[in-house]
Amino acid sequence: MNENTSNTAPKAFAREGANSRVTIKDLAEKVERVQKERDSWKSKYETLMERVKPFLEAVKHAPKRVMDFLKTVLREPPEVNEPPQQQRATPERKRSTGIDL
């Protein structure tokens, strides 16, 4: 029994080591993909910040005017209260088709 146990342990360790290498390789590829995606989003963020930089500066320098402007632009349109349609007191007459029976 002692020989059998000592013989299977190295094989189990070898299998575990091979499986670990595959797992490590997969994780390294995932890390690389995530880093590329992060770089892409960082680039998009930096581009957006460059585009909105004048707006952000305006908000810093004239906050009250900008906020008033934004409130007027972003406000919801007033609800239009239409008067309810009045119903006719008398029903409409049926029109003749021109054929008398």
mmCIF file with all atom_site columns, C-alpha atoms in Angstrom:
data_model
loop_
_atom_site.group_PDB
_atom_site.id
_atom_site.type_symbol
_atom_site.label_atom_id
_atom_site.label_alt_id
_atom_site.label_comp_id
_atom_site.label_asym_id
_atom_site.label_entity_id
_atom_site.label_seq_id
_atom_site.pdbx_PDB_ins_code
_atom_site.Cartn_x
_atom_site.Cartn_y
_atom_site.Cartn_z
_atom_site.occupancy
_atom_site.B_iso_or_equiv
_atom_site.pdbx_formal_charge
_atom_site.auth_seq_id
_atom_site.auth_comp_id
_atom_site.auth_asym_id
_atom_site.auth_atom_id
_atom_site.pdbx_PDB_model_num
ATOM 1   C CA . MET A 1 1   ? 0.000   0.000  0.000   1.00 0.00 ? 1   MET A CA 1
ATOM 2   C CA . ASN A 1 2   ? 2.768   2.342  0.817   1.00 0.00 ? 2   ASN A CA 1
ATOM 3   C CA . GLU A 1 3   ? 4.353   1.893  -2.631  1.00 0.00 ? 3   GLU A CA 1
ATOM 4   C CA . ASN A 1 4   ? 1.005   2.459  -4.403  1.00 0.00 ? 4   ASN A CA 1
ATOM 5   C CA . THR A 1 5   ? 0.319   5.710  -2.542  1.00 0.00 ? 5   THR A CA 1
ATOM 6   C CA . SER A 1 6   ? 3.780   7.089  -3.167  1.00 0.00 ? 6   SER A CA 1
ATOM 7   C CA . ASN A 1 7   ? 3.548   6.220  -6.873  1.00 0.00 ? 7   ASN A CA 1
ATOM 8   C CA . THR A 1 8   ? 0.200   8.035  -7.507  1.00 0.00 ? 8   THR A CA 1
ATOM 9   C CA . ALA A 1 9   ? 1.132   11.231 -5.697  1.00 0.00 ? 9   ALA A CA 1
ATOM 10  C CA . PRO A 1 10  ? 3.679   12.409 -8.313  1.00 0.00 ? 10  PRO A CA 1
ATOM 11  C CA . LYS A 1 11  ? 1.201   11.670 -11.119 1.00 0.00 ? 11  LYS A CA 1
ATOM 12  C CA . ALA A 1 12  ? -1.521  13.662 -9.351  1.00 0.00 ? 12  ALA A CA 1
ATOM 13  C CA . PHE A 1 13  ? 0.881   16.549 -8.808  1.00 0.00 ? 13  PHE A CA 1
ATOM 14  C CA . ALA A 1 14  ? 1.904   16.415 -12.472 1.00 0.00 ? 14  ALA A CA 1
ATOM 15  C CA . ARG A 1 15  ? -1.745  16.525 -13.612 1.00 0.00 ? 15  ARG A CA 1
ATOM 16  C CA . GLU A 1 16  ? -2.476  19.360 -11.222 1.00 0.00 ? 16  GLU A CA 1
ATOM 17  C CA . GLY A 1 17  ? 0.560   21.260 -12.479 1.00 0.00 ? 17  GLY A CA 1
ATOM 18  C CA . ALA A 1 18  ? -0.522  20.827 -16.118 1.00 0.00 ? 18  ALA A CA 1
ATOM 19  C CA . ASN A 1 19  ? -4.063  21.958 -15.289 1.00 0.00 ? 19  ASN A CA 1
ATOM 20  C CA . SER A 1 20  ? -2.673  24.937 -13.397 1.00 0.00 ? 20  SER A CA 1
ATOM 21  C CA . ARG A 1 21  ? -0.620  26.014 -16.407 1.00 0.00 ? 21  ARG A CA 1
ATOM 22  C CA . VAL A 1 22  ? -3.727  25.977 -18.600 1.00 0.00 ? 22  VAL A CA 1
ATOM 23  C CA . THR A 1 23  ? -5.651  27.963 -15.994 1.00 0.00 ? 23  THR A CA 1
ATOM 24  C CA . ILE A 1 24  ? -2.816  30.465 -15.650 1.00 0.00 ? 24  ILE A CA 1
ATOM 25  C CA . LYS A 1 25  ? -2.641  30.894 -19.441 1.00 0.00 ? 25  LYS A CA 1
ATOM 26  C CA . ASP A 1 26  ? -6.417  31.485 -19.654 1.00 0.00 ? 26  ASP A CA 1
ATOM 27  C CA . LEU A 1 27  ? -6.300  34.014 -16.837 1.00 0.00 ? 27  LEU A CA 1
ATOM 28  C CA . ALA A 1 28  ? -3.341  35.818 -18.427 1.00 0.00 ? 28  ALA A CA 1
ATOM 29  C CA . GLU A 1 29  ? -5.307  36.112 -21.705 1.00 0.00 ? 29  GLU A CA 1
ATOM 30  C CA . LYS A 1 30  ? -8.310  37.488 -19.824 1.00 0.00 ? 30  LYS A CA 1
ATOM 31  C CA . VAL A 1 31  ? -6.107  40.036 -18.074 1.00 0.00 ? 31  VAL A CA 1
ATOM 32  C CA . GLU A 1 32  ? -4.685  41.117 -21.425 1.00 0.00 ? 32  GLU A CA 1
ATOM 33  C CA . ARG A 1 33  ? -8.194  41.499 -22.918 1.00 0.00 ? 33  ARG A CA 1
ATOM 34  C CA . VAL A 1 34  ? -9.383  43.510 -19.939 1.00 0.00 ? 34  VAL A CA 1
ATOM 35  C CA . GLN A 1 35  ? -6.347  45.782 -20.143 1.00 0.00 ? 35  GLN A CA 1
ATOM 36  C CA . LYS A 1 36  ? -7.020  46.441 -23.842 1.00 0.00 ? 36  LYS A CA 1
ATOM 37  C CA . GLU A 1 37  ? -10.656 47.188 -23.080 1.00 0.00 ? 37  GLU A CA 1
ATOM 38  C CA . ARG A 1 38  ? -9.603  49.487 -20.245 1.00 0.00 ? 38  ARG A CA 1
ATOM 39  C CA . ASP A 1 39  ? -7.265  51.347 -22.594 1.00 0.00 ? 39  ASP A CA 1
ATOM 40  C CA . SER A 1 40  ? -10.072 51.710 -25.128 1.00 0.00 ? 40  SER A CA 1
ATOM 41  C CA . TRP A 1 41  ? -12.470 53.146 -22.531 1.00 0.00 ? 41  TRP A CA 1
ATOM 42  C CA . LYS A 1 42  ? -9.734  55.421 -21.178 1.00 0.00 ? 42  LYS A CA 1
ATOM 43  C CA . SER A 1 43  ? -9.157  56.782 -24.669 1.00 0.00 ? 43  SER A CA 1
ATOM 44  C CA . LYS A 1 44  ? -12.893 57.369 -25.163 1.00 0.00 ? 44  LYS A CA 1
ATOM 45  C CA . TYR A 1 45  ? -13.080 59.137 -21.801 1.00 0.00 ? 45  TYR A CA 1
ATOM 46  C CA . GLU A 1 46  ? -10.140 61.392 -22.630 1.00 0.00 ? 46  GLU A CA 1
ATOM 47  C CA . THR A 1 47  ? -11.663 62.263 -26.016 1.00 0.00 ? 47  THR A CA 1
ATOM 48  C CA . LEU A 1 48  ? -14.974 63.102 -24.380 1.00 0.00 ? 48  LEU A CA 1
ATOM 49  C CA . MET A 1 49  ? -13.262 65.251 -21.743 1.00 0.00 ? 49  MET A CA 1
ATOM 50  C CA . GLU A 1 50  ? -11.522 67.224 -24.494 1.00 0.00 ? 50  GLU A CA 1
ATOM 51  C CA . ARG A 1 51  ? -14.826 67.798 -26.252 1.00 0.00 ? 51  ARG A CA 1
ATOM 52  C CA . VAL A 1 52  ? -16.653 69.009 -23.130 1.00 0.00 ? 52  VAL A CA 1
ATOM 53  C CA . LYS A 1 53  ? -13.767 71.020 -21.712 1.00 0.00 ? 53  LYS A CA 1
ATOM 54  C CA . PRO A 1 54  ? -15.200 74.388 -22.890 1.00 0.00 ? 54  PRO A CA 1
ATOM 55  C CA . PHE A 1 55  ? -18.549 73.551 -21.342 1.00 0.00 ? 55  PHE A CA 1
ATOM 56  C CA . LEU A 1 56  ? -16.940 72.610 -18.028 1.00 0.00 ? 56  LEU A CA 1
ATOM 57  C CA . GLU A 1 57  ? -14.970 75.848 -18.019 1.00 0.00 ? 57  GLU A CA 1
ATOM 58  C CA . ALA A 1 58  ? -18.159 77.818 -18.671 1.00 0.00 ? 58  ALA A CA 1
ATOM 59  C CA . VAL A 1 59  ? -19.860 76.062 -15.781 1.00 0.00 ? 59  VAL A CA 1
ATOM 60  C CA . LYS A 1 60  ? -16.973 77.078 -13.489 1.00 0.00 ? 60  LYS A CA 1
ATOM 61  C CA . HIS A 1 61  ? -16.979 80.709 -14.577 1.00 0.00 ? 61  HIS A CA 1
ATOM 62  C CA . ALA A 1 62  ? -20.667 81.449 -14.865 1.00 0.00 ? 62  ALA A CA 1
ATOM 63  C CA . PRO A 1 63  ? -22.546 78.862 -12.818 1.00 0.00 ? 63  PRO A CA 1
ATOM 64  C CA . LYS A 1 64  ? -25.706 80.897 -12.274 1.00 0.00 ? 64  LYS A CA 1
ATOM 65  C CA . ARG A 1 65  ? -26.160 81.847 -15.922 1.00 0.00 ? 65  ARG A CA 1
ATOM 66  C CA . VAL A 1 66  ? -25.343 78.356 -17.116 1.00 0.00 ? 66  VAL A CA 1
ATOM 67  C CA . MET A 1 67  ? -27.688 76.766 -14.606 1.00 0.00 ? 67  MET A CA 1
ATOM 68  C CA . ASP A 1 68  ? -30.490 79.152 -15.600 1.00 0.00 ? 68  ASP A CA 1
ATOM 69  C CA . PHE A 1 69  ? -29.858 78.316 -19.257 1.00 0.00 ? 69  PHE A CA 1
ATOM 70  C CA . LEU A 1 70  ? -29.848 74.582 -18.555 1.00 0.00 ? 70  LEU A CA 1
ATOM 71  C CA . LYS A 1 71  ? -33.050 74.845 -16.564 1.00 0.00 ? 71  LYS A CA 1
ATOM 72  C CA . THR A 1 72  ? -34.792 76.556 -19.477 1.00 0.00 ? 72  THR A CA 1
ATOM 73  C CA . VAL A 1 73  ? -33.433 74.074 -22.007 1.00 0.00 ? 73  VAL A CA 1
ATOM 74  C CA . LEU A 1 74  ? -34.080 70.956 -19.965 1.00 0.00 ? 74  LEU A CA 1
ATOM 75  C CA . ARG A 1 75  ? -37.435 71.907 -18.532 1.00 0.00 ? 75  ARG A CA 1
ATOM 76  C CA . GLU A 1 76  ? -40.417 69.856 -19.492 1.00 0.00 ? 76  GLU A CA 1
ATOM 77  C CA . PRO A 1 77  ? -42.891 71.563 -21.778 1.00 0.00 ? 77  PRO A CA 1
ATOM 78  C CA . PRO A 1 78  ? -45.980 72.789 -19.987 1.00 0.00 ? 78  PRO A CA 1
ATOM 79  C CA . GLU A 1 79  ? -48.954 70.533 -20.213 1.00 0.00 ? 79  GLU A CA 1
ATOM 80  C CA . VAL A 1 80  ? -51.601 71.796 -22.558 1.00 0.00 ? 80  VAL A CA 1
ATOM 81  C CA . ASN A 1 81  ? -55.010 71.619 -20.969 1.00 0.00 ? 81  ASN A CA 1
ATOM 82  C CA . GLU A 1 82  ? -57.469 71.162 -23.792 1.00 0.00 ? 82  GLU A CA 1
ATOM 83  C CA . PRO A 1 83  ? -61.089 71.710 -22.950 1.00 0.00 ? 83  PRO A CA 1
ATOM 84  C CA . PRO A 1 84  ? -63.112 68.503 -23.167 1.00 0.00 ? 84  PRO A CA 1
ATOM 85  C CA . GLN A 1 85  ? -65.052 68.132 -26.390 1.00 0.00 ? 85  GLN A CA 1
ATOM 86  C CA . GLN A 1 86  ? -68.666 69.017 -25.936 1.00 0.00 ? 86  GLN A CA 1
ATOM 87  C CA . GLN A 1 87  ? -71.135 66.316 -26.830 1.00 0.00 ? 87  GLN A CA 1
ATOM 88  C CA . ARG A 1 88  ? -74.011 67.175 -29.068 1.00 0.00 ? 88  ARG A CA 1
ATOM 89  C CA . ALA A 1 89  ? -77.341 67.299 -27.341 1.00 0.00 ? 89  ALA A CA 1
ATOM 90  C CA . THR A 1 90  ? -79.154 65.832 -30.350 1.00 0.00 ? 90  THR A CA 1
ATOM 91  C CA . PRO A 1 91  ? -77.967 62.759 -32.221 1.00 0.00 ? 91  PRO A CA 1
ATOM 92  C CA . GLU A 1 92  ? -77.016 63.127 -35.857 1.00 0.00 ? 92  GLU A CA 1
ATOM 93  C CA . ARG A 1 93  ? -79.642 62.256 -38.442 1.00 0.00 ? 93  ARG A CA 1
ATOM 94  C CA . LYS A 1 94  ? -79.147 59.256 -40.628 1.00 0.00 ? 94  LYS A CA 1
ATOM 95  C CA . ARG A 1 95  ? -78.401 60.238 -44.159 1.00 0.00 ? 95  ARG A CA 1
ATOM 96  C CA . SER A 1 96  ? -80.474 58.932 -46.969 1.00 0.00 ? 96  SER A CA 1
ATOM 97  C CA . THR A 1 97  ? -78.792 56.640 -49.468 1.00 0.00 ? 97  THR A CA 1
ATOM 98  C CA . GLY A 1 98  ? -81.204 57.754 -52.193 1.00 0.00 ? 98  GLY A CA 1
ATOM 99  C CA . ILE A 1 99  ? -82.897 54.400 -52.381 1.00 0.00 ? 99  ILE A CA 1
ATOM 100 C CA . ASP A 1 100 ? -86.400 54.290 -50.897 1.00 0.00 ? 100 ASP A CA 1
ATOM 101 C CA . LEU A 1 101 ? -87.864 50.964 -50.042 1.00 0.00 ? 101 LEU A CA 1
#
